[in-house]
Amino acid sequence: MCGYVHIMLTGQTTNHVERAVVDPSFKPIDEIYLIHSPDEEKATGPKKKPTLFKKIASDCKKVIEAIPALNLKGKVHLVSIRSAFELEPTMERIIEIYYKEIETHTKDKIVVNVTGGTNMMVVGAMIAAGSKHTNAYYVLDDRFHKNLQSYLRPIGIPNWPADAELEENEQKVLYEISQSTFEWPHTIKKIDGWVERSKPYDVGDPNNP
């Protein structure tokens, strides 16, 4: 049976990744791709040391591969992006992965975890998932949600190509209507301030429906 390919965003923490891999939803897992930011060259904000995003993702990879029940040794891949603060890098990487995996998996078996990373990474992941109409999900925080059967919440991805085709067809219909002429075969007469429409029958006459 063909399993799922999970594409996951990582950031300063990877709890959402570790939660997702043991969740009963979207199983079994064939491959996992961990998308991570470049390492910081210097500390930002209140931090005293730069964040090593690749190491965080690498440590997460080791944790996943060490879970015997998953049997994912050698099937967890690190994927670096050039920037976490632009849309395109995340989009490009996810679409590259999509084209690689679509050769052996149907699009409904390719799922994008949009939890984690920067806001721009999340938006880029959503756009990529939408453009290829894959599945996507969000991981609930188990610190605030206890004893759930599943912590993964599927996100409905609109079928943008189909919607665009529908919109195009609607525009064609409207164009044809705009180019058409309509004739009303009845005449309008105004009698004592009332408008009377001469017509071949009286709608209110039951003998002449």
PDB file of C-alpha atoms in Angstrom:
ATOM      1  CA  MET A   1       0.000   0.000   0.000  1.00  0.00           C
ATOM      2  CA  CYS A   2       1.299   3.410  -0.956  1.00  0.00           C
ATOM      3  CA  GLY A   3       1.963   5.584   2.072  1.00  0.00           C
ATOM      4  CA  TYR A   4       2.205   9.325   2.571  1.00  0.00           C
ATOM      5  CA  VAL A   5       4.946  11.817   1.854  1.00  0.00           C
ATOM      6  CA  HIS A   6       5.101  14.475   4.581  1.00  0.00           C
ATOM      7  CA  ILE A   7       6.635  17.856   3.841  1.00  0.00           C
ATOM      8  CA  MET A   8       7.209  19.709   7.116  1.00  0.00           C
ATOM      9  CA  LEU A   9       8.368  23.179   8.079  1.00  0.00           C
ATOM     10  CA  THR A  10      10.861  23.470  10.920  1.00  0.00           C
ATOM     11  CA  GLY A  11      11.963  26.486  12.921  1.00  0.00           C
ATOM     12  CA  GLN A  12      13.431  27.053  16.350  1.00  0.00           C
ATOM     13  CA  THR A  13      11.386  24.119  17.656  1.00  0.00           C
ATOM     14  CA  THR A  14      10.282  20.842  16.124  1.00  0.00           C
ATOM     15  CA  ASN A  15       7.676  19.652  18.624  1.00  0.00           C
ATOM     16  CA  HIS A  16       4.987  19.875  15.938  1.00  0.00           C
ATOM     17  CA  VAL A  17       7.018  17.579  13.694  1.00  0.00           C
ATOM     18  CA  GLU A  18       7.572  14.973  16.395  1.00  0.00           C
ATOM     19  CA  ARG A  19       3.870  15.116  17.280  1.00  0.00           C
ATOM     20  CA  ALA A  20       2.830  14.700  13.647  1.00  0.00           C
ATOM     21  CA  VAL A  21       4.930  11.605  12.955  1.00  0.00           C
ATOM     22  CA  VAL A  22       3.374   9.627  15.811  1.00  0.00           C
ATOM     23  CA  ASP A  23      -0.181  10.833  15.133  1.00  0.00           C
ATOM     24  CA  PRO A  24      -2.543   8.240  13.595  1.00  0.00           C
ATOM     25  CA  SER A  25      -3.563  10.557  10.740  1.00  0.00           C
ATOM     26  CA  PHE A  26      -1.917  10.405   7.302  1.00  0.00           C
ATOM     27  CA  LYS A  27      -0.332   7.023   7.869  1.00  0.00           C
ATOM     28  CA  PRO A  28       1.704   5.079   6.934  1.00  0.00           C
ATOM     29  CA  ILE A  29       4.598   7.410   6.127  1.00  0.00           C
ATOM     30  CA  ASP A  30       6.905   6.657   3.205  1.00  0.00           C
ATOM     31  CA  GLU A  31       9.113   9.757   3.230  1.00  0.00           C
ATOM     32  CA  ILE A  32       9.573  12.928   5.266  1.00  0.00           C
ATOM     33  CA  TYR A  33      11.097  16.193   4.092  1.00  0.00           C
ATOM     34  CA  LEU A  34      12.149  18.679   6.773  1.00  0.00           C
ATOM     35  CA  ILE A  35      12.398  22.206   5.369  1.00  0.00           C
ATOM     36  CA  HIS A  36      14.687  24.432   7.409  1.00  0.00           C
ATOM     37  CA  SER A  37      16.046  27.983   7.288  1.00  0.00           C
ATOM     38  CA  PRO A  38      19.719  28.842   6.847  1.00  0.00           C
ATOM     39  CA  ASP A  39      21.758  29.044  10.055  1.00  0.00           C
ATOM     40  CA  GLU A  40      21.934  32.509  11.548  1.00  0.00           C
ATOM     41  CA  GLU A  41      25.296  34.185  11.236  1.00  0.00           C
ATOM     42  CA  LYS A  42      24.725  36.157  14.421  1.00  0.00           C
ATOM     43  CA  ALA A  43      22.218  36.220  17.234  1.00  0.00           C
ATOM     44  CA  THR A  44      18.990  38.103  16.651  1.00  0.00           C
ATOM     45  CA  GLY A  45      16.629  39.637  19.173  1.00  0.00           C
ATOM     46  CA  PRO A  46      17.271  38.848  22.825  1.00  0.00           C
ATOM     47  CA  LYS A  47      19.231  35.672  22.015  1.00  0.00           C
ATOM     48  CA  LYS A  48      22.893  35.497  22.965  1.00  0.00           C
ATOM     49  CA  LYS A  49      23.792  32.922  20.305  1.00  0.00           C
ATOM     50  CA  PRO A  50      22.752  32.514  16.664  1.00  0.00           C
ATOM     51  CA  THR A  51      20.148  29.837  15.946  1.00  0.00           C
ATOM     52  CA  LEU A  52      21.505  26.866  14.011  1.00  0.00           C
ATOM     53  CA  PHE A  53      18.386  25.844  12.112  1.00  0.00           C
ATOM     54  CA  LYS A  54      20.081  23.055  10.187  1.00  0.00           C
ATOM     55  CA  LYS A  55      21.264  21.433  13.424  1.00  0.00           C
ATOM     56  CA  ILE A  56      17.758  21.692  14.883  1.00  0.00           C
ATOM     57  CA  ALA A  57      16.340  19.959  11.816  1.00  0.00           C
ATOM     58  CA  SER A  58      19.144  17.385  11.865  1.00  0.00           C
ATOM     59  CA  ASP A  59      18.470  16.555  15.523  1.00  0.00           C
ATOM     60  CA  CYS A  60      14.783  16.162  14.677  1.00  0.00           C
ATOM     61  CA  LYS A  61      15.693  13.795  11.843  1.00  0.00           C
ATOM     62  CA  LYS A  62      17.648  11.624  14.286  1.00  0.00           C
ATOM     63  CA  VAL A  63      14.717  11.498  16.704  1.00  0.00           C
ATOM     64  CA  ILE A  64      12.309  10.405  13.963  1.00  0.00           C
ATOM     65  CA  GLU A  65      14.632   7.781  12.527  1.00  0.00           C
ATOM     66  CA  ALA A  66      15.170   6.360  16.010  1.00  0.00           C
ATOM     67  CA  ILE A  67      11.469   5.460  16.399  1.00  0.00           C
ATOM     68  CA  PRO A  68      11.351   1.734  15.492  1.00  0.00           C
ATOM     69  CA  ALA A  69       7.622   1.652  14.730  1.00  0.00           C
ATOM     70  CA  LEU A  70       7.988   4.245  11.972  1.00  0.00           C
ATOM     71  CA  ASN A  71      10.743   2.406  10.111  1.00  0.00           C
ATOM     72  CA  LEU A  72      11.977   5.632   8.504  1.00  0.00           C
ATOM     73  CA  LYS A  73      15.717   5.120   8.689  1.00  0.00           C
ATOM     74  CA  GLY A  74      17.191   6.855   5.640  1.00  0.00           C
ATOM     75  CA  LYS A  75      13.790   8.236   4.621  1.00  0.00           C
ATOM     76  CA  VAL A  76      13.955  11.591   6.415  1.00  0.00           C
ATOM     77  CA  HIS A  77      15.486  14.306   4.241  1.00  0.00           C
ATOM     78  CA  LEU A  78      16.767  17.765   5.169  1.00  0.00           C
ATOM     79  CA  VAL A  79      15.872  20.513   2.708  1.00  0.00           C
ATOM     80  CA  SER A  80      17.425  23.960   3.072  1.00  0.00           C
ATOM     81  CA  ILE A  81      15.875  27.173   1.796  1.00  0.00           C
ATOM     82  CA  ARG A  82      17.826  30.343   1.052  1.00  0.00           C
ATOM     83  CA  SER A  83      15.525  32.614   3.079  1.00  0.00           C
ATOM     84  CA  ALA A  84      12.788  32.188   5.668  1.00  0.00           C
ATOM     85  CA  PHE A  85      11.428  35.684   5.078  1.00  0.00           C
ATOM     86  CA  GLU A  86      10.368  35.357   1.445  1.00  0.00           C
ATOM     87  CA  LEU A  87       7.580  33.311  -0.147  1.00  0.00           C
ATOM     88  CA  GLU A  88       9.444  31.914  -3.126  1.00  0.00           C
ATOM     89  CA  PRO A  89      12.130  29.781  -1.442  1.00  0.00           C
ATOM     90  CA  THR A  90       9.608  27.643   0.458  1.00  0.00           C
ATOM     91  CA  MET A  91       7.263  27.450  -2.524  1.00  0.00           C
ATOM     92  CA  GLU A  92      10.048  26.400  -4.881  1.00  0.00           C
ATOM     93  CA  ARG A  93      11.327  23.654  -2.582  1.00  0.00           C
ATOM     94  CA  ILE A  94       7.883  22.171  -1.961  1.00  0.00           C
ATOM     95  CA  ILE A  95       7.059  22.172  -5.670  1.00  0.00           C
ATOM     96  CA  GLU A  96      10.414  20.493  -6.412  1.00  0.00           C
ATOM     97  CA  ILE A  97       9.577  17.787  -3.874  1.00  0.00           C
ATOM     98  CA  TYR A  98       6.096  17.450  -5.353  1.00  0.00           C
ATOM     99  CA  TYR A  99       7.434  16.778  -8.851  1.00  0.00           C
ATOM    100  CA  LYS A 100       9.881  14.224  -7.493  1.00  0.00           C
ATOM    101  CA  GLU A 101       7.303  12.322  -5.436  1.00  0.00           C
ATOM    102  CA  ILE A 102       4.360  12.539  -7.857  1.00  0.00           C
ATOM    103  CA  GLU A 103       6.148   9.915  -9.952  1.00  0.00           C
ATOM    104  CA  THR A 104       5.384   7.320  -7.271  1.00  0.00           C
ATOM    105  CA  HIS A 105       2.576   8.893  -5.217  1.00  0.00           C
ATOM    106  CA  THR A 106      -0.795  10.406  -6.043  1.00  0.00           C
ATOM    107  CA  LYS A 107      -1.256  14.050  -5.028  1.00  0.00           C
ATOM    108  CA  ASP A 108      -3.616  13.116  -2.186  1.00  0.00           C
ATOM    109  CA  LYS A 109      -0.721  11.159  -0.655  1.00  0.00           C
ATOM    110  CA  ILE A 110       1.520  14.232  -0.551  1.00  0.00           C
ATOM    111  CA  VAL A 111       0.792  16.271   2.577  1.00  0.00           C
ATOM    112  CA  VAL A 112       2.202  19.574   3.768  1.00  0.00           C
ATOM    113  CA  ASN A 113       2.537  20.334   7.478  1.00  0.00           C
ATOM    114  CA  VAL A 114       2.076  24.112   7.658  1.00  0.00           C
ATOM    115  CA  THR A 115       2.929  24.374  11.354  1.00  0.00           C
ATOM    116  CA  GLY A 116       6.264  25.908  12.331  1.00  0.00           C
ATOM    117  CA  GLY A 117       8.778  28.125  10.575  1.00  0.00           C
ATOM    118  CA  THR A 118       8.220  31.797   9.874  1.00  0.00           C
ATOM    119  CA  ASN A 119       4.930  33.310   8.743  1.00  0.00           C
ATOM    120  CA  MET A 120       6.328  33.683   5.227  1.00  0.00           C
ATOM    121  CA  MET A 121       7.291  30.000   5.173  1.00  0.00           C
ATOM    122  CA  VAL A 122       3.739  29.065   6.178  1.00  0.00           C
ATOM    123  CA  VAL A 123       2.207  31.263   3.478  1.00  0.00           C
ATOM    124  CA  GLY A 124       4.622  29.871   0.891  1.00  0.00           C
ATOM    125  CA  ALA A 125       3.737  26.320   1.930  1.00  0.00           C
ATOM    126  CA  MET A 126       0.006  27.045   1.632  1.00  0.00           C
ATOM    127  CA  ILE A 127       0.424  28.553  -1.833  1.00  0.00           C
ATOM    128  CA  ALA A 128       2.509  25.581  -2.984  1.00  0.00           C
ATOM    129  CA  ALA A 129      -0.033  23.097  -1.622  1.00  0.00           C
ATOM    130  CA  GLY A 130      -2.854  25.040  -3.261  1.00  0.00           C
ATOM    131  CA  SER A 131      -1.129  25.280  -6.628  1.00  0.00           C
ATOM    132  CA  LYS A 132      -0.597  21.501  -6.745  1.00  0.00           C
ATOM    133  CA  HIS A 133      -3.801  20.668  -4.845  1.00  0.00           C
ATOM    134  CA  THR A 134      -2.079  18.420  -2.306  1.00  0.00           C
ATOM    135  CA  ASN A 135      -3.282  17.801   1.230  1.00  0.00           C
ATOM    136  CA  ALA A 136      -2.237  20.067   4.090  1.00  0.00           C
ATOM    137  CA  TYR A 137      -2.665  20.034   7.854  1.00  0.00           C
ATOM    138  CA  TYR A 138      -1.995  22.004  11.014  1.00  0.00           C
ATOM    139  CA  VAL A 139      -0.735  20.463  14.267  1.00  0.00           C
ATOM    140  CA  LEU A 140      -2.548  21.445  17.453  1.00  0.00           C
ATOM    141  CA  ASP A 141      -0.434  22.198  20.524  1.00  0.00           C
ATOM    142  CA  ASP A 142      -0.804  19.287  22.931  1.00  0.00           C
ATOM    143  CA  ARG A 143      -0.070  21.589  25.863  1.00  0.00           C
ATOM    144  CA  PHE A 144      -3.493  23.151  25.400  1.00  0.00           C
ATOM    145  CA  HIS A 145      -5.408  20.243  23.874  1.00  0.00           C
ATOM    146  CA  LYS A 146      -5.378  17.087  25.942  1.00  0.00           C
ATOM    147  CA  ASN A 147      -6.214  13.503  25.056  1.00  0.00           C
ATOM    148  CA  LEU A 148      -7.285  14.078  21.465  1.00  0.00           C
ATOM    149  CA  GLN A 149      -7.539  11.128  19.124  1.00  0.00           C
ATOM    150  CA  SER A 150      -5.649  13.135  16.510  1.00  0.00           C
ATOM    151  CA  TYR A 151      -3.765  16.414  16.784  1.00  0.00           C
ATOM    152  CA  LEU A 152      -3.623  16.974  13.042  1.00  0.00           C
ATOM    153  CA  ARG A 153      -6.266  19.224  11.553  1.00  0.00           C
ATOM    154  CA  PRO A 154      -6.664  18.901   7.763  1.00  0.00           C
ATOM    155  CA  ILE A 155      -6.839  22.176   5.863  1.00  0.00           C
ATOM    156  CA  GLY A 156      -9.145  22.339   2.870  1.00  0.00           C
ATOM    157  CA  ILE A 157      -7.131  23.290  -0.189  1.00  0.00           C
ATOM    158  CA  PRO A 158      -9.188  24.913  -2.970  1.00  0.00           C
ATOM    159  CA  ASN A 159      -8.879  23.474  -6.458  1.00  0.00           C
ATOM    160  CA  TRP A 160      -7.489  26.671  -7.968  1.00  0.00           C
ATOM    161  CA  PRO A 161      -7.049  25.363 -11.538  1.00  0.00           C
ATOM    162  CA  ALA A 162     -10.665  24.124 -11.607  1.00  0.00           C
ATOM    163  CA  ASP A 163     -11.919  27.353 -10.064  1.00  0.00           C
ATOM    164  CA  ALA A 164      -9.977  29.364 -12.624  1.00  0.00           C
ATOM    165  CA  GLU A 165     -11.442  27.274 -15.453  1.00  0.00           C
ATOM    166  CA  LEU A 166     -14.944  27.766 -14.060  1.00  0.00           C
ATOM    167  CA  GLU A 167     -14.396  31.521 -13.832  1.00  0.00           C
ATOM    168  CA  GLU A 168     -13.177  31.572 -17.426  1.00  0.00           C
ATOM    169  CA  ASN A 169     -16.284  29.683 -18.573  1.00  0.00           C
ATOM    170  CA  GLU A 170     -18.511  32.083 -16.654  1.00  0.00           C
ATOM    171  CA  GLN A 171     -16.799  35.009 -18.355  1.00  0.00           C
ATOM    172  CA  LYS A 172     -17.448  33.417 -21.757  1.00  0.00           C
ATOM    173  CA  VAL A 173     -21.132  33.044 -20.938  1.00  0.00           C
ATOM    174  CA  LEU A 174     -21.356  36.668 -19.844  1.00  0.00           C
ATOM    175  CA  TYR A 175     -19.597  37.756 -23.015  1.00  0.00           C
ATOM    176  CA  GLU A 176     -22.033  35.810 -25.199  1.00  0.00           C
ATOM    177  CA  ILE A 177     -24.932  37.370 -23.325  1.00  0.00           C
ATOM    178  CA  SER A 178     -23.479  40.842 -23.782  1.00  0.00           C
ATOM    179  CA  GLN A 179     -23.165  40.238 -27.536  1.00  0.00           C
ATOM    180  CA  SER A 180     -26.711  38.927 -27.927  1.00  0.00           C
ATOM    181  CA  THR A 181     -29.865  40.865 -28.689  1.00  0.00           C
ATOM    182  CA  PHE A 182     -33.204  40.138 -27.077  1.00  0.00           C
ATOM    183  CA  GLU A 183     -36.609  40.871 -28.546  1.00  0.00           C
ATOM    184  CA  TRP A 184     -39.798  41.215 -26.511  1.00  0.00           C
ATOM    185  CA  PRO A 185     -42.691  40.411 -28.883  1.00  0.00           C
ATOM    186  CA  HIS A 186     -45.336  42.188 -26.810  1.00  0.00           C
ATOM    187  CA  THR A 187     -46.213  45.874 -26.788  1.00  0.00           C
ATOM    188  CA  ILE A 188     -46.448  48.144 -23.792  1.00  0.00           C
ATOM    189  CA  LYS A 189     -49.439  50.487 -23.479  1.00  0.00           C
ATOM    190  CA  LYS A 190     -49.990  53.100 -20.822  1.00  0.00           C
ATOM    191  CA  ILE A 191     -53.652  53.605 -19.893  1.00  0.00           C
ATOM    192  CA  ASP A 192     -54.689  56.098 -17.225  1.00  0.00           C
ATOM    193  CA  GLY A 193     -51.296  55.911 -15.524  1.00  0.00           C
ATOM    194  CA  TRP A 194     -51.265  52.112 -15.555  1.00  0.00           C
ATOM    195  CA  VAL A 195     -48.932  50.095 -17.714  1.00  0.00           C
ATOM    196  CA  GLU A 196     -50.656  47.354 -19.617  1.00  0.00           C
ATOM    197  CA  ARG A 197     -48.772  44.681 -21.492  1.00  0.00           C
ATOM    198  CA  SER A 198     -50.584  43.195 -24.425  1.00  0.00           C
ATOM    199  CA  LYS A 199     -49.892  39.479 -24.495  1.00  0.00           C
ATOM    200  CA  PRO A 200     -51.191  36.388 -26.176  1.00  0.00           C
ATOM    201  CA  TYR A 201     -52.741  35.074 -22.980  1.00  0.00           C
ATOM    202  CA  ASP A 202     -53.707  36.084 -19.504  1.00  0.00           C
ATOM    203  CA  VAL A 203     -51.548  34.470 -16.851  1.00  0.00           C
ATOM    204  CA  GLY A 204     -54.420  34.610 -14.413  1.00  0.00           C
ATOM    205  CA  ASP A 205     -56.880  32.882 -16.792  1.00  0.00           C
ATOM    206  CA  PRO A 206     -57.111  29.191 -15.823  1.00  0.00           C
ATOM    207  CA  ASN A 207     -58.813  28.402 -19.131  1.00  0.00           C
ATOM    208  CA  ASN A 208     -55.892  29.753 -21.076  1.00  0.00           C
ATOM    209  CA  PRO A 209     -52.733  28.617 -19.238  1.00  0.00           C
TER     210      PRO A 209
END
